[in-house]
Coordinates of C-alpha atoms in Angstrom, one line a residue:
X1 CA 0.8 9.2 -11.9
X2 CA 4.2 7.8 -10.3
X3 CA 4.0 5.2 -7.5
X4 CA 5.2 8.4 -5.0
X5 CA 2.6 10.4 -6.3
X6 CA 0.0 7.4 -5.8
X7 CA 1.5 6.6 -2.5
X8 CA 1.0 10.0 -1.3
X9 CA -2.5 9.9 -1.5
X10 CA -2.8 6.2 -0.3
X11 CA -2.8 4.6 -3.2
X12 CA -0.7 1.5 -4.8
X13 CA -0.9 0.5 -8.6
X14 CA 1.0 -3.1 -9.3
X15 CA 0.8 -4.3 -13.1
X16 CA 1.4 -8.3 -13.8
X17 CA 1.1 -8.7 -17.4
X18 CA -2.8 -8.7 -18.7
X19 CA -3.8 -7.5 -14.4
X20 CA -3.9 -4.7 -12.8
X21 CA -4.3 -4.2 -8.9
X22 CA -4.9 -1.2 -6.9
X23 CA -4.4 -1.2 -3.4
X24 CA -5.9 1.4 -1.0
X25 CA -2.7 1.4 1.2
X26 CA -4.4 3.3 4.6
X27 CA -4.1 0.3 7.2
X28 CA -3.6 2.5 9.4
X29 CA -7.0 4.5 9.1
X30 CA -8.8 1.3 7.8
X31 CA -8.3 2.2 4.1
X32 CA -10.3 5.5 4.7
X33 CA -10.7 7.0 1.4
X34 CA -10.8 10.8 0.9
X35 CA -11.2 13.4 -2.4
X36 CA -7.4 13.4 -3.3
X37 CA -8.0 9.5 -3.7
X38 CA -10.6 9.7 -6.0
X39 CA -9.5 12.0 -8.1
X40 CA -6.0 10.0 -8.2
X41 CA -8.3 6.3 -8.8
X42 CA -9.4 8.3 -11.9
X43 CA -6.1 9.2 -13.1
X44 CA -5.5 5.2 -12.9
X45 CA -8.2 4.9 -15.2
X46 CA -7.6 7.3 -17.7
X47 CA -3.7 5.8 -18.0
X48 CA -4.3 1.9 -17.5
X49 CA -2.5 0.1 -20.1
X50 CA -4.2 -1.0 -23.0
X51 CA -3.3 -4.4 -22.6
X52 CA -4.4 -4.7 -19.1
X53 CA -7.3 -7.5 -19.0
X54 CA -8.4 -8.1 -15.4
X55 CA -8.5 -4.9 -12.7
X56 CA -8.5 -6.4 -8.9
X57 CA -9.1 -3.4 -6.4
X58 CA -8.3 -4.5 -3.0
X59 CA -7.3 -2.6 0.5
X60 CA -4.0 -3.7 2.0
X61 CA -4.2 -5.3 5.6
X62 CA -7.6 -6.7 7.2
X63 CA -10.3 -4.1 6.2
X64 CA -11.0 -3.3 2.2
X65 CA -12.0 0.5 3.4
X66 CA -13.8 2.1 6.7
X67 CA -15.2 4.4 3.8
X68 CA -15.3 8.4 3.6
X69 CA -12.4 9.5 6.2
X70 CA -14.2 11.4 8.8
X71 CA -12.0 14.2 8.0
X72 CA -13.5 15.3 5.9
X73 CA -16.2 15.7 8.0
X74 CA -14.3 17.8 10.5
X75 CA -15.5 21.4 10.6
X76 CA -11.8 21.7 10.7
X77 CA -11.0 20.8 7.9
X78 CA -10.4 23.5 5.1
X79 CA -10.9 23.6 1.6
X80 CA -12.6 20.9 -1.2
X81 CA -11.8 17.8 0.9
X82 CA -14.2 18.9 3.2
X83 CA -17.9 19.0 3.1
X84 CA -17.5 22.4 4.4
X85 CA -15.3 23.3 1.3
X86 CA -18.0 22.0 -0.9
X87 CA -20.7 24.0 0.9
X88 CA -18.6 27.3 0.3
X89 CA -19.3 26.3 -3.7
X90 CA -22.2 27.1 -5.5
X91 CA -25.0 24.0 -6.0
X92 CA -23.8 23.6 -9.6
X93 CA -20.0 23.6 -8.9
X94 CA -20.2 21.4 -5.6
X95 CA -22.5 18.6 -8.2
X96 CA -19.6 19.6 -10.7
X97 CA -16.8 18.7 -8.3
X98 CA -18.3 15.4 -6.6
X99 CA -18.9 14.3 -10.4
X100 CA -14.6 14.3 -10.5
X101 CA -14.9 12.2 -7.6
X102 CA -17.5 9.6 -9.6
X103 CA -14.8 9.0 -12.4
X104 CA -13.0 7.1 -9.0
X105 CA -15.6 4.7 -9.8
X106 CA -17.0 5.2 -12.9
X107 CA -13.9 3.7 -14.9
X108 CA -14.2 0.1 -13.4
X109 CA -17.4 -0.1 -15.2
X110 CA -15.1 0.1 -18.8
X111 CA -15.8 -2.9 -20.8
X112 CA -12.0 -3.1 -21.6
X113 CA -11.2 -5.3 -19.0
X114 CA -12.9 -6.9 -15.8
X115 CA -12.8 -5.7 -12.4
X116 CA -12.8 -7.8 -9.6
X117 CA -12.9 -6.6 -5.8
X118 CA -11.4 -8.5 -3.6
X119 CA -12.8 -7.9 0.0
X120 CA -12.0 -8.2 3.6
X121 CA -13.3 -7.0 6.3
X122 CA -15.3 -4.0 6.4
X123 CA -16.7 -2.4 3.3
X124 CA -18.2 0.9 4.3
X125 CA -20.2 3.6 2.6
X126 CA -17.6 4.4 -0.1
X127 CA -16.2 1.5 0.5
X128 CA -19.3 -0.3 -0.6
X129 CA -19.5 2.0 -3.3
X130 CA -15.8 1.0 -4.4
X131 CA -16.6 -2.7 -4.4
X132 CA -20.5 -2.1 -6.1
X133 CA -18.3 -0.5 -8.8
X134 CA -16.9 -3.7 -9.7
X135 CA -18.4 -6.0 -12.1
X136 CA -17.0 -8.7 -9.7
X137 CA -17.0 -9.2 -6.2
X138 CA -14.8 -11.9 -4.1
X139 CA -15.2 -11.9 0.1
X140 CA -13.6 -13.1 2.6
X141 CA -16.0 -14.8 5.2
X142 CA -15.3 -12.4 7.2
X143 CA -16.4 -9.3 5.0
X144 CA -19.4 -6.9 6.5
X145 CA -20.4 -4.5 3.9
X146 CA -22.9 -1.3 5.1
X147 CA -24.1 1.8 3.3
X148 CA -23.4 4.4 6.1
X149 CA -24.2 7.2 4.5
X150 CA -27.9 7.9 6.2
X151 CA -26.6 7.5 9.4
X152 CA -24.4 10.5 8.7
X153 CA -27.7 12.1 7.4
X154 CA -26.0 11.7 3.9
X155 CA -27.5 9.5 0.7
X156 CA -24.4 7.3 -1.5
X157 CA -23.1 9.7 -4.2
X158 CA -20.4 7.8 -5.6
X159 CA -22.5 5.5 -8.1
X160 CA -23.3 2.9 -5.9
X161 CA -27.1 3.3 -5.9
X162 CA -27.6 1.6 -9.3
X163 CA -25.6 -1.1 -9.2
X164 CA -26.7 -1.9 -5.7
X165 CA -30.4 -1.8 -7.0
X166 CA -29.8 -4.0 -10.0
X167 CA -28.6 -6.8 -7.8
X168 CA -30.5 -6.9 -5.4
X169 CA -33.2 -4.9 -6.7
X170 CA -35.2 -1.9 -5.1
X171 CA -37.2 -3.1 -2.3
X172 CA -33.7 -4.6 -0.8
X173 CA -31.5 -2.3 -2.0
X174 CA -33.5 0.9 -0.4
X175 CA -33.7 -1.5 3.4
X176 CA -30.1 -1.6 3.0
X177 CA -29.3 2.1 2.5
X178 CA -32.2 3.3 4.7
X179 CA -31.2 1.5 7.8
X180 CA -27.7 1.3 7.4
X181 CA -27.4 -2.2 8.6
X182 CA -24.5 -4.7 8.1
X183 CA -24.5 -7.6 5.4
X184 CA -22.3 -10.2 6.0
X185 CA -20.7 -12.4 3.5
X186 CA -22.6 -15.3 3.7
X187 CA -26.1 -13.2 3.0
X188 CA -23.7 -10.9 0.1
X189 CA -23.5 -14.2 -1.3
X190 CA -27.0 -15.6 -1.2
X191 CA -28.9 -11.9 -2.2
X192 CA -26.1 -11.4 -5.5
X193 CA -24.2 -8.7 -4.0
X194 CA -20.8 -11.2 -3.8
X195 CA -19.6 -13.7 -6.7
X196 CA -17.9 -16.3 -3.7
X197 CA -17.3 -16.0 -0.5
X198 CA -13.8 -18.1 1.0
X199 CA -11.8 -18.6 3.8
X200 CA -9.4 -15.6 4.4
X201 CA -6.5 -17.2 3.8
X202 CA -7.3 -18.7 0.5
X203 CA -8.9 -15.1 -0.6
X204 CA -5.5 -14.4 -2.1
X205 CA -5.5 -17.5 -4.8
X206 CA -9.4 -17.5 -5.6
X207 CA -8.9 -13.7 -7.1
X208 CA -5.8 -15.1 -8.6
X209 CA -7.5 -18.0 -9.8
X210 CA -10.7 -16.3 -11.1
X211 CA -8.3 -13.2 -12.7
X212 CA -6.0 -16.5 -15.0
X213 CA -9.5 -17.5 -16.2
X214 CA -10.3 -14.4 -17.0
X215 CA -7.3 -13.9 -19.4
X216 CA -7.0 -16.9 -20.9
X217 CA -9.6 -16.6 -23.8
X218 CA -8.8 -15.0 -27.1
X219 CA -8.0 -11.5 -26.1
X220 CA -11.4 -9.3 -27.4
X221 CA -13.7 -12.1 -26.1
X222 CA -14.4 -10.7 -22.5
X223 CA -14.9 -7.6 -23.6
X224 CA -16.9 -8.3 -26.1
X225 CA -19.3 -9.9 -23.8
X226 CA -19.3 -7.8 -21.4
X227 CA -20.5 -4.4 -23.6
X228 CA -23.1 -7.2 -24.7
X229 CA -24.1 -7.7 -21.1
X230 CA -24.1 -4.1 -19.7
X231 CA -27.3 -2.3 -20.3
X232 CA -28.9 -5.8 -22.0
X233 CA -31.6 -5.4 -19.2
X234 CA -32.3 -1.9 -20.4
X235 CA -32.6 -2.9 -23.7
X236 CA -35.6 -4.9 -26.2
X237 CA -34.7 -8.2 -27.8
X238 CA -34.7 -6.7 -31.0
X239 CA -31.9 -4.0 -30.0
X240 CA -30.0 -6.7 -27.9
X241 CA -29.9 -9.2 -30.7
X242 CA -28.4 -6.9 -33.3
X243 CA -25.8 -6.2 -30.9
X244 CA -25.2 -9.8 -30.8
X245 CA -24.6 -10.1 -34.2
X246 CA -22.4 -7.1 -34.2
X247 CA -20.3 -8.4 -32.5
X248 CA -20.0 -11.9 -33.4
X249 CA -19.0 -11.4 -36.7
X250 CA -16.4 -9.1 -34.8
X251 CA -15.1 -12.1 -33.4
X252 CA -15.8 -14.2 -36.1
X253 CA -13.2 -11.5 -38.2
X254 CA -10.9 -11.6 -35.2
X255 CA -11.0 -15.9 -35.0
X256 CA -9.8 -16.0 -38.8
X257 CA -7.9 -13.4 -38.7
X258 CA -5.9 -15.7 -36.0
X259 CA -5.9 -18.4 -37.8
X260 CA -4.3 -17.2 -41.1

Protein backbone atom coordinates (compact mmCIF):
# COMPACT_ATOMS: atom_id res chain seq x y z
CA UNK A 1 0.00 0.00 0.00
CA UNK A 2 1.36 3.70 -0.61
CA UNK A 3 1.88 5.91 2.47
CA UNK A 4 -1.54 7.93 1.14
CA UNK A 5 -3.29 4.91 1.00
CA UNK A 6 -1.95 3.89 4.60
CA UNK A 7 -2.56 7.40 5.85
CA UNK A 8 -6.05 7.28 4.76
CA UNK A 9 -6.98 4.70 6.97
CA UNK A 10 -4.76 5.91 9.95
CA UNK A 11 -1.92 4.16 9.37
CA UNK A 12 2.03 5.06 9.03
CA UNK A 13 4.70 2.50 7.78
CA UNK A 14 8.53 3.91 8.28
CA UNK A 15 11.36 1.41 7.17
CA UNK A 16 15.07 1.93 8.76
CA UNK A 17 17.13 -0.69 7.36
CA UNK A 18 16.64 -4.24 9.18
CA UNK A 19 13.18 -2.24 11.26
CA UNK A 20 10.04 -1.68 10.51
CA UNK A 21 7.56 0.65 12.51
CA UNK A 22 3.82 1.10 12.17
CA UNK A 23 2.27 3.86 13.66
CA UNK A 24 -1.50 4.01 14.32
CA UNK A 25 -1.62 7.77 13.40
CA UNK A 26 -5.52 8.61 15.11
CA UNK A 27 -4.35 11.05 17.98
CA UNK A 28 -7.02 12.62 17.51
CA UNK A 29 -9.56 9.72 18.38
CA UNK A 30 -6.88 8.07 20.72
CA UNK A 31 -5.59 5.70 17.95
CA UNK A 32 -9.10 4.14 17.66
CA UNK A 33 -8.71 1.35 15.31
CA UNK A 34 -11.49 0.28 12.90
CA UNK A 35 -12.07 -2.69 9.95
CA UNK A 36 -10.34 -0.55 7.11
CA UNK A 37 -7.28 -0.69 9.49
CA UNK A 38 -7.05 -4.09 9.93
CA UNK A 39 -7.44 -5.15 6.77
CA UNK A 40 -4.64 -2.42 5.66
CA UNK A 41 -2.18 -3.86 9.00
CA UNK A 42 -2.55 -7.12 6.93
CA UNK A 43 -1.55 -5.68 3.69
CA UNK A 44 1.73 -4.45 5.77
CA UNK A 45 2.26 -7.91 6.47
CA UNK A 46 1.84 -9.60 3.40
CA UNK A 47 4.43 -6.82 1.71
CA UNK A 48 7.11 -6.29 4.54
CA UNK A 49 10.42 -6.48 3.17
CA UNK A 50 12.22 -9.51 3.34
CA UNK A 51 15.04 -7.98 4.99
CA UNK A 52 13.12 -6.37 7.65
CA UNK A 53 14.38 -7.92 11.14
CA UNK A 54 12.62 -6.11 14.04
CA UNK A 55 8.67 -4.83 13.60
CA UNK A 56 7.88 -1.98 16.45
CA UNK A 57 4.07 -1.21 16.36
CA UNK A 58 3.47 1.87 18.23
CA UNK A 59 0.46 4.70 18.27
CA UNK A 60 1.56 8.29 17.56
CA UNK A 61 0.89 10.87 20.53
CA UNK A 62 0.17 9.74 24.32
CA UNK A 63 -2.22 6.72 23.99
CA UNK A 64 -1.06 3.33 21.90
CA UNK A 65 -5.02 2.84 20.91
CA UNK A 66 -8.52 3.60 22.82
CA UNK A 67 -9.34 0.26 20.92
CA UNK A 68 -12.42 -0.57 18.55
CA UNK A 69 -13.78 2.98 17.34
CA UNK A 70 -17.15 3.19 18.72
CA UNK A 71 -18.33 3.79 15.35
CA UNK A 72 -18.52 1.09 14.52
CA UNK A 73 -20.84 0.57 17.07
CA UNK A 74 -23.16 3.24 16.01
CA UNK A 75 -26.45 1.87 14.68
CA UNK A 76 -25.59 4.53 12.15
CA UNK A 77 -23.15 3.32 10.79
CA UNK A 78 -23.75 1.37 7.39
CA UNK A 79 -22.11 -1.38 5.88
CA UNK A 80 -19.03 -4.08 7.05
CA UNK A 81 -17.46 -1.54 9.42
CA UNK A 82 -20.32 -1.89 11.53
CA UNK A 83 -21.44 -4.57 13.69
CA UNK A 84 -24.74 -3.94 12.19
CA UNK A 85 -23.09 -4.70 8.71
CA UNK A 86 -21.82 -7.87 9.96
CA UNK A 87 -25.20 -8.91 11.48
CA UNK A 88 -26.82 -8.37 7.90
CA UNK A 89 -24.22 -11.44 6.92
CA UNK A 90 -24.82 -14.82 7.34
CA UNK A 91 -22.95 -16.69 10.71
CA UNK A 92 -20.48 -18.20 8.30
CA UNK A 93 -19.60 -15.06 6.29
CA UNK A 94 -19.62 -12.64 9.35
CA UNK A 95 -16.74 -15.53 11.17
CA UNK A 96 -15.40 -15.34 7.44
CA UNK A 97 -14.95 -11.53 7.40
CA UNK A 98 -13.75 -10.94 11.14
CA UNK A 99 -11.01 -13.75 10.19
CA UNK A 100 -9.68 -10.85 7.44
CA UNK A 101 -9.58 -8.61 10.34
CA UNK A 102 -7.34 -11.45 12.48
CA UNK A 103 -4.53 -11.35 9.66
CA UNK A 104 -4.19 -7.47 11.40
CA UNK A 105 -2.73 -9.43 14.03
CA UNK A 106 -1.92 -12.66 13.04
CA UNK A 107 1.27 -11.58 10.98
CA UNK A 108 3.33 -10.17 13.96
CA UNK A 109 3.37 -13.64 15.21
CA UNK A 110 5.80 -14.47 11.79
CA UNK A 111 8.99 -15.85 12.92
CA UNK A 112 10.79 -13.78 10.26
CA UNK A 113 11.39 -11.00 12.36
CA UNK A 114 10.48 -9.76 15.96
CA UNK A 115 7.87 -7.51 16.96
CA UNK A 116 8.02 -5.23 19.57
CA UNK A 117 5.10 -2.92 20.87
CA UNK A 118 5.98 0.00 22.21
CA UNK A 119 3.14 1.31 24.60
CA UNK A 120 1.82 4.43 26.12
CA UNK A 121 -0.92 5.16 27.56
CA UNK A 122 -3.98 3.28 27.20
CA UNK A 123 -4.12 -0.06 25.58
CA UNK A 124 -7.74 -0.99 25.09
CA UNK A 125 -9.62 -4.02 23.88
CA UNK A 126 -8.09 -4.15 20.46
CA UNK A 127 -5.67 -2.29 21.56
CA UNK A 128 -4.65 -4.94 23.96
CA UNK A 129 -5.15 -7.34 21.38
CA UNK A 130 -2.61 -5.29 19.02
CA UNK A 131 0.10 -5.27 21.73
CA UNK A 132 -0.71 -9.20 22.96
CA UNK A 133 0.09 -9.84 19.29
CA UNK A 134 3.53 -8.91 19.72
CA UNK A 135 6.17 -11.19 20.85
CA UNK A 136 7.48 -8.11 22.73
CA UNK A 137 6.15 -5.67 24.82
CA UNK A 138 7.90 -2.25 26.09
CA UNK A 139 5.52 0.41 28.47
CA UNK A 140 5.68 3.39 29.45
CA UNK A 141 5.01 3.83 33.31
CA UNK A 142 2.21 5.29 32.45
CA UNK A 143 0.57 2.42 30.24
CA UNK A 144 -3.08 0.96 31.54
CA UNK A 145 -3.99 -1.89 29.41
CA UNK A 146 -7.86 -3.34 29.77
CA UNK A 147 -9.83 -5.94 27.80
CA UNK A 148 -13.09 -3.98 27.25
CA UNK A 149 -14.77 -6.11 25.35
CA UNK A 150 -17.34 -7.70 28.09
CA UNK A 151 -18.33 -4.50 29.15
CA UNK A 152 -19.66 -3.95 25.64
CA UNK A 153 -21.26 -7.43 26.16
CA UNK A 154 -18.64 -8.55 23.54
CA UNK A 155 -15.69 -11.50 24.12
CA UNK A 156 -11.86 -10.39 22.30
CA UNK A 157 -11.91 -11.80 18.72
CA UNK A 158 -8.80 -10.46 17.37
CA UNK A 159 -6.43 -13.31 18.81
CA UNK A 160 -5.67 -11.88 21.97
CA UNK A 161 -7.17 -14.68 24.10
CA UNK A 162 -4.25 -17.10 23.67
CA UNK A 163 -1.51 -15.15 24.07
CA UNK A 164 -3.03 -13.37 26.98
CA UNK A 165 -3.62 -16.90 28.61
CA UNK A 166 -0.11 -18.23 27.94
CA UNK A 167 1.32 -15.34 29.94
CA UNK A 168 -0.42 -15.07 32.48
CA UNK A 169 -2.19 -18.19 32.35
CA UNK A 170 -6.05 -18.98 32.68
CA UNK A 171 -7.14 -18.27 36.03
CA UNK A 172 -5.61 -14.53 35.47
CA UNK A 173 -6.16 -14.22 32.11
CA UNK A 174 -10.17 -14.99 32.31
CA UNK A 175 -10.23 -12.20 35.86
CA UNK A 176 -8.84 -9.84 33.39
CA UNK A 177 -11.26 -10.25 30.51
CA UNK A 178 -14.23 -11.04 32.75
CA UNK A 179 -14.11 -7.81 34.77
CA UNK A 180 -12.70 -5.61 32.42
CA UNK A 181 -10.36 -3.98 34.91
CA UNK A 182 -7.28 -1.88 34.26
CA UNK A 183 -3.56 -3.33 34.54
CA UNK A 184 -1.06 -0.89 34.97
CA UNK A 185 2.46 -1.04 33.98
CA UNK A 186 4.08 -1.86 36.98
CA UNK A 187 1.64 -5.11 37.56
CA UNK A 188 2.06 -5.80 33.33
CA UNK A 189 5.53 -6.10 34.39
CA UNK A 190 5.44 -8.29 37.44
CA UNK A 191 2.48 -10.89 35.94
CA UNK A 192 4.60 -11.25 32.24
CA UNK A 193 2.29 -9.35 30.26
CA UNK A 194 5.26 -6.35 29.64
CA UNK A 195 9.16 -7.10 28.81
CA UNK A 196 10.12 -3.44 30.81
CA UNK A 197 8.50 -0.91 31.92
CA UNK A 198 10.46 3.02 31.61
CA UNK A 199 10.07 6.42 32.19
CA UNK A 200 8.13 8.02 29.20
CA UNK A 201 10.61 9.93 27.97
CA UNK A 202 13.23 7.40 27.66
CA UNK A 203 10.50 4.87 25.99
CA UNK A 204 11.72 6.09 22.69
CA UNK A 205 15.62 4.82 23.15
CA UNK A 206 14.78 1.55 25.15
CA UNK A 207 12.66 0.17 21.91
CA UNK A 208 15.56 1.60 19.90
CA UNK A 209 17.96 -0.03 22.11
CA UNK A 210 16.28 -3.42 22.44
CA UNK A 211 15.36 -3.36 18.34
CA UNK A 212 19.91 -2.74 17.67
CA UNK A 213 20.20 -5.92 19.77
CA UNK A 214 17.94 -7.53 18.14
CA UNK A 215 19.72 -7.07 14.67
CA UNK A 216 22.91 -7.45 15.46
CA UNK A 217 23.37 -11.29 15.42
CA UNK A 218 24.03 -13.23 12.31
CA UNK A 219 20.98 -12.55 10.26
CA UNK A 220 18.87 -16.24 10.45
CA UNK A 221 19.76 -16.52 14.25
CA UNK A 222 16.49 -14.78 15.69
CA UNK A 223 14.45 -16.38 13.67
CA UNK A 224 15.65 -19.42 14.13
CA UNK A 225 14.94 -19.26 17.70
CA UNK A 226 12.09 -17.94 17.73
CA UNK A 227 10.11 -20.91 15.36
CA UNK A 228 12.16 -23.06 18.05
CA UNK A 229 10.29 -21.21 20.83
CA UNK A 230 6.75 -20.84 19.47
CA UNK A 231 4.64 -23.76 20.10
CA UNK A 232 7.77 -25.54 22.30
CA UNK A 233 5.11 -25.58 25.19
CA UNK A 234 2.84 -27.48 22.99
CA UNK A 235 5.20 -29.81 22.04
CA UNK A 236 7.05 -33.28 23.87
CA UNK A 237 10.85 -33.22 24.32
CA UNK A 238 11.27 -35.63 21.90
CA UNK A 239 9.50 -33.44 19.08
CA UNK A 240 11.20 -30.19 20.51
CA UNK A 241 14.71 -31.60 20.45
CA UNK A 242 14.63 -32.72 16.84
CA UNK A 243 13.69 -29.36 15.97
CA UNK A 244 16.67 -28.28 17.80
CA UNK A 245 18.86 -30.11 15.89
CA UNK A 246 17.15 -29.11 12.71
CA UNK A 247 17.99 -26.16 13.02
CA UNK A 248 21.29 -26.09 14.37
CA UNK A 249 22.94 -27.69 11.73
CA UNK A 250 20.93 -24.95 9.73
CA UNK A 251 22.97 -22.52 11.40
CA UNK A 252 25.84 -24.49 11.65
CA UNK A 253 25.65 -24.53 7.39
CA UNK A 254 24.88 -20.84 7.52
CA UNK A 255 28.20 -20.11 10.13
CA UNK A 256 30.57 -21.83 7.55
CA UNK A 257 29.06 -20.87 4.87
CA UNK A 258 30.15 -17.16 6.34
CA UNK A 259 33.20 -17.97 7.00
CA UNK A 260 34.46 -19.29 3.62
Amino acid sequence: MTPEELAAVGLRLDLDGPVATVTLDRPDVRNAQTPAMWLALGEIGRTLPDDVRVVVVTGEGETFSAGLDRAMLDPSTSGEESVIGLLSLSDEEASARIEEFQRGFTWLRDPRFVSIAKVRGYAIGAGFQLALSCDLRVVADDAKFSMKESALGLVPDLTGTKPLVEHVGYARALEICATARVVTADEAVRIGLATASVPGDQLDAAVADLAATLVAPMPGVVPETKALLQGAADRDLDEQRRLERESQVRRFRAVAAALA
